[in-house]
Amino acid sequence: MLFKSLAALAAILPSTFACPHESHLRKRQAANETIENPEWAYEASYNWGKLDPMYQLCQTGTQQSPIALSLNNGLSLNHIPTFHNYTGNTTGMYRNWGFGPGFALSRDDITANPSFTYDNETVYLLGWHIHAPADHSVGGDRSKAEMHFVHGDADGHEKAVLAFRLDPGNSDASFFTQLPPMIGFNETGPEYEQQIEMNLDYALQSVLHFNEFWFYRGSLTSPPCHEGIHWFVARQILFTGVEQMQAILGASTYSARAEQEVWQHRINE
């Protein structure tokens, strides 16, 4: 089968590269091809709820993501995360998830993965991936990209996301210095994939281990828009080098959902 767009290619990638979000299959219509699910696009997120009954929450949900944030919201005084096993090297598969670079951990024993605890609940890292531009704006400003560390429960169901806003700064970020060249995407899939080891704590160090963050109850940011996702958005920005940011953007395609109206998100509660 010849895929015609980056969006359609995401259907063949493992769900771990998805924003808790991208695991739902979609295919572009072609000659003599059955559409398993209607294709959706970030550029037309206003219409997702009308494409398929399975996407109804995209239109009717009360805790949809992303949302606009501001210091006027204050910062969270609760849900403080405690991190486990993030230091040292973690092995995973480095690949483009269809919209930008991503990194997936093994699901053989999820409870052996790096994790964090909040509200007496422990969630385990499934992988990370990048959106460009950022999903969340802060004070009306939207960063050039946003990285999501997606965590799930012991059964692998997505439960929480650590969100890092990414912008270019004056020096390279140690987190991205560890990576091979940023992976692009062509019509047959990622340019390559590679098993690598990386110190994930470098990202946490860059935002002072989420000592300041916004917390809210939200959703997946793409169909089927399931709710019940706990979002932790770092106040600090993870700054990259200029060339690092150019590489990230060069390997990415547009992947930010339109911000949703705040309704029952319980920001910082």
Coordinates of C-alpha atoms in Angstrom, one line a residue:
M1 CA 0.0 0.0 0.0
L2 CA 1.4 3.5 -0.8
F3 CA 0.6 6.0 1.8
K4 CA 0.1 9.6 0.6
S5 CA 0.6 11.7 3.7
L6 CA 2.4 11.9 7.0
A7 CA -0.9 11.8 8.7
A8 CA -1.9 8.5 7.1
L9 CA 1.5 7.0 7.9
A10 CA 0.9 7.4 11.6
A11 CA -1.5 4.5 11.4
I12 CA 1.4 2.0 11.0
L13 CA 3.4 3.2 14.0
P14 CA 3.3 1.7 17.5
S15 CA 0.9 3.5 19.8
T16 CA 3.7 4.3 22.2
F17 CA 4.9 6.9 19.8
A18 CA 1.5 8.5 20.0
C19 CA 0.5 11.3 22.2
P20 CA -1.4 9.4 24.5
H21 CA -3.3 10.3 21.6
E22 CA -2.3 8.8 18.3
S23 CA -3.0 5.1 18.8
H24 CA -6.3 5.2 16.9
L25 CA -5.9 3.8 13.3
R26 CA -6.8 5.9 10.3
K27 CA -6.3 5.4 6.6
R28 CA -6.4 7.5 3.5
Q29 CA -8.9 6.4 0.9
A30 CA -7.3 4.9 -2.2
A31 CA -8.5 2.8 -5.1
N32 CA -10.2 -0.3 -3.9
E33 CA -9.3 0.4 -0.3
T34 CA -11.6 0.2 2.6
I35 CA -11.5 3.1 5.0
E36 CA -11.0 1.5 8.5
N37 CA -11.5 4.9 10.2
P38 CA -12.0 8.2 8.5
E39 CA -8.8 10.3 8.2
W40 CA -8.5 13.2 10.5
A41 CA -6.0 16.1 10.4
Y42 CA -4.7 18.5 13.0
E43 CA -5.4 21.4 10.7
A44 CA -9.2 20.5 10.9
S45 CA -9.5 19.5 14.5
Y46 CA -12.7 21.5 14.8
N47 CA -14.5 18.8 12.8
W48 CA -13.2 15.6 14.4
G49 CA -16.4 14.9 16.3
K50 CA -18.3 14.7 13.1
L51 CA -16.1 12.2 11.3
D52 CA -17.0 9.1 13.3
P53 CA -19.3 8.2 16.3
M54 CA -16.1 7.0 18.1
Y55 CA -14.8 10.5 18.0
Q56 CA -17.9 12.1 19.7
L57 CA -16.0 13.2 22.8
C58 CA -13.8 15.4 20.5
Q59 CA -17.0 17.5 20.1
T60 CA -18.9 16.9 23.4
G61 CA -16.2 16.2 26.0
T62 CA -16.0 18.4 29.1
Q63 CA -12.2 18.0 29.7
Q64 CA -10.7 18.3 26.3
S65 CA -7.0 19.1 25.7
P66 CA -5.0 21.2 25.1
I67 CA -6.1 24.4 26.9
A68 CA -4.6 27.8 27.2
L69 CA -2.6 28.3 30.5
S70 CA -1.5 31.5 32.3
L71 CA 0.1 32.5 35.5
N72 CA -3.3 34.0 36.3
N73 CA -4.2 30.3 36.9
G74 CA -1.6 30.1 39.6
L75 CA 0.5 27.0 39.8
S76 CA -0.3 23.6 41.3
L77 CA 0.2 23.2 45.1
N78 CA -1.0 19.6 45.0
H79 CA -0.3 16.4 42.9
I80 CA 3.4 16.9 43.5
P81 CA 5.3 14.3 41.5
T82 CA 8.1 12.1 42.9
F83 CA 10.3 10.5 40.3
H84 CA 11.8 7.0 40.3
N85 CA 14.5 5.4 38.1
Y86 CA 14.9 8.3 35.7
T87 CA 18.6 8.7 36.3
G88 CA 21.0 6.4 34.3
N89 CA 20.5 5.0 30.9
T90 CA 17.1 3.9 29.6
T91 CA 16.9 1.7 26.5
G92 CA 14.2 2.3 23.9
M93 CA 13.5 2.6 20.2
Y94 CA 14.1 5.9 18.6
R95 CA 11.8 6.6 15.6
N96 CA 9.6 9.2 14.0
W97 CA 6.0 8.7 15.2
G98 CA 4.5 10.2 12.0
F99 CA 4.6 13.8 13.1
G100 CA 8.0 14.2 14.7
P101 CA 10.8 12.4 16.6
G102 CA 9.8 9.9 19.3
F103 CA 11.2 7.2 21.7
A104 CA 9.3 4.1 22.8
L105 CA 10.1 1.9 25.8
S106 CA 9.5 -1.8 26.0
R107 CA 6.1 -2.9 27.2
D108 CA 7.3 -6.3 28.3
D109 CA 7.4 -5.2 32.0
I110 CA 6.0 -1.7 32.2
T111 CA 6.6 -1.6 36.0
A112 CA 10.4 -1.7 35.3
N113 CA 10.3 1.5 33.4
P114 CA 11.0 5.0 34.9
S115 CA 8.0 6.2 36.8
F116 CA 6.6 8.9 39.0
T117 CA 4.2 8.9 41.9
Y118 CA 1.5 11.5 42.6
D119 CA -1.6 11.3 44.8
N120 CA -0.5 7.9 46.0
E121 CA -0.6 6.5 42.4
T122 CA 2.4 5.4 40.4
V123 CA 2.5 5.7 36.6
Y124 CA 5.1 4.3 34.3
L125 CA 6.8 5.8 31.3
L126 CA 5.7 4.5 27.9
G127 CA 7.7 6.8 25.7
W128 CA 8.1 10.4 24.6
H129 CA 7.4 12.2 21.4
I130 CA 7.4 15.8 20.1
H131 CA 4.6 18.0 18.7
A132 CA 5.3 21.1 16.6
P133 CA 4.2 23.7 17.4
A134 CA 3.4 23.4 21.1
D135 CA 0.0 22.1 22.1
H136 CA -0.3 24.4 25.1
S137 CA 0.1 28.2 25.1
V138 CA 1.1 30.1 28.2
G139 CA 0.1 33.7 28.6
G140 CA -0.8 33.7 24.9
D141 CA 2.6 32.5 23.8
R142 CA 3.0 29.2 22.0
S143 CA 6.4 27.6 22.0
K144 CA 8.0 26.2 18.9
A145 CA 7.5 22.6 20.0
E146 CA 6.3 20.5 23.0
M147 CA 7.6 17.2 24.2
H148 CA 5.3 14.7 26.0
F149 CA 6.5 12.0 28.4
V150 CA 3.5 9.7 28.3
H151 CA 2.9 7.5 31.3
G152 CA 0.5 4.7 31.9
D153 CA -0.7 2.4 34.6
A154 CA 0.7 -1.1 35.2
D155 CA -1.5 -2.4 32.3
G156 CA -0.3 0.2 29.9
H157 CA -3.4 2.4 29.8
E158 CA -2.4 6.1 29.4
K159 CA -3.0 8.0 32.6
A160 CA -0.6 11.0 32.8
V161 CA 1.6 13.2 30.6
L162 CA 4.6 15.3 31.6
A163 CA 4.7 18.2 29.1
F164 CA 7.9 20.2 28.3
R165 CA 7.6 23.3 26.2
L166 CA 10.6 23.6 23.8
D167 CA 12.2 26.8 22.5
P168 CA 15.6 27.8 21.1
G169 CA 18.1 29.2 23.5
N170 CA 21.8 30.0 23.7
S171 CA 23.3 26.6 24.1
D172 CA 22.5 22.9 23.3
A173 CA 20.3 20.9 25.6
S174 CA 22.0 17.8 27.1
F175 CA 18.8 15.8 26.5
F176 CA 18.9 16.3 22.8
T177 CA 22.7 16.0 22.5
Q178 CA 22.3 12.3 23.3
L179 CA 20.2 11.6 20.2
P180 CA 21.3 10.5 16.7
P181 CA 20.3 12.8 13.9
M182 CA 16.6 13.7 14.0
I183 CA 14.5 11.2 12.1
G184 CA 12.4 12.4 9.2
F185 CA 9.6 10.6 7.4
N186 CA 9.0 9.5 3.9
E187 CA 6.2 7.8 2.0
T188 CA 7.1 4.4 3.2
G189 CA 7.7 5.2 6.8
P190 CA 10.5 6.5 9.1
E191 CA 13.8 7.1 7.4
Y192 CA 15.2 4.6 10.0
E193 CA 14.7 3.4 13.5
Q194 CA 17.4 2.7 16.0
Q195 CA 17.6 1.3 19.5
I196 CA 19.4 3.7 21.7
E197 CA 20.2 4.4 25.4
M198 CA 19.5 7.8 26.9
N199 CA 19.5 9.6 30.3
L200 CA 15.9 10.8 30.5
D201 CA 16.6 12.7 33.7
Y202 CA 18.3 15.4 31.6
A203 CA 14.9 16.6 30.5
L204 CA 13.7 16.7 34.1
Q205 CA 16.8 18.6 35.2
S206 CA 16.1 21.2 32.5
V207 CA 12.7 22.0 34.1
L208 CA 13.9 21.6 37.7
H209 CA 12.1 18.3 38.1
F210 CA 8.7 20.0 37.8
N211 CA 9.1 22.1 40.9
E212 CA 6.6 24.5 39.3
F213 CA 3.8 23.2 37.0
W214 CA 0.2 23.5 36.0
F215 CA -2.0 20.5 36.6
Y216 CA -5.3 19.8 35.0
R217 CA -7.6 17.0 34.1
G218 CA -7.8 16.6 30.3
S219 CA -7.9 14.3 27.3
L220 CA -6.0 12.8 24.4
T221 CA -5.2 15.6 22.0
S222 CA -6.3 13.6 18.9
P223 CA -9.2 11.2 18.1
P224 CA -10.8 9.5 19.9
C225 CA -10.1 12.3 22.5
H226 CA -10.6 10.0 25.5
E227 CA -10.7 11.9 28.8
G228 CA -9.2 11.1 32.2
I229 CA -5.6 12.1 31.3
H230 CA -3.8 14.0 34.0
W231 CA -1.6 16.8 32.6
F232 CA 1.5 18.2 34.2
V233 CA 2.8 21.2 32.2
A234 CA 6.2 22.5 33.4
R235 CA 6.4 26.2 33.9
Q236 CA 10.1 26.3 33.0
I237 CA 10.9 26.0 29.3
L238 CA 13.4 23.3 28.1
F239 CA 15.7 25.4 25.9
T240 CA 17.5 23.8 23.0
G241 CA 20.3 25.1 20.8
V242 CA 19.3 26.9 17.6
E243 CA 20.5 24.0 15.4
Q244 CA 18.8 21.5 17.7
M245 CA 15.5 23.3 17.3
Q246 CA 16.0 23.5 13.5
A247 CA 16.6 19.7 13.5
I248 CA 13.5 19.1 15.5
L249 CA 11.3 21.3 13.3
G250 CA 12.9 19.8 10.1
A251 CA 11.9 16.3 11.2
S252 CA 8.4 17.4 12.3
T253 CA 5.1 18.3 10.6
Y254 CA 2.2 20.3 12.0
S255 CA 0.7 18.5 15.0
A256 CA -1.0 20.9 17.4
R257 CA -4.7 20.6 18.1
A258 CA -6.6 23.8 18.4
E259 CA -6.9 24.9 22.1
Q260 CA -10.1 23.9 23.8
E261 CA -12.4 26.0 25.9
V262 CA -11.9 25.5 29.7
W263 CA -14.9 23.7 31.2
Q264 CA -14.5 21.0 33.9
H265 CA -10.7 20.8 33.7
R266 CA -10.2 21.7 37.4
I267 CA -6.9 23.5 36.8
N268 CA -4.5 23.2 39.8
E269 CA -7.3 21.8 42.0

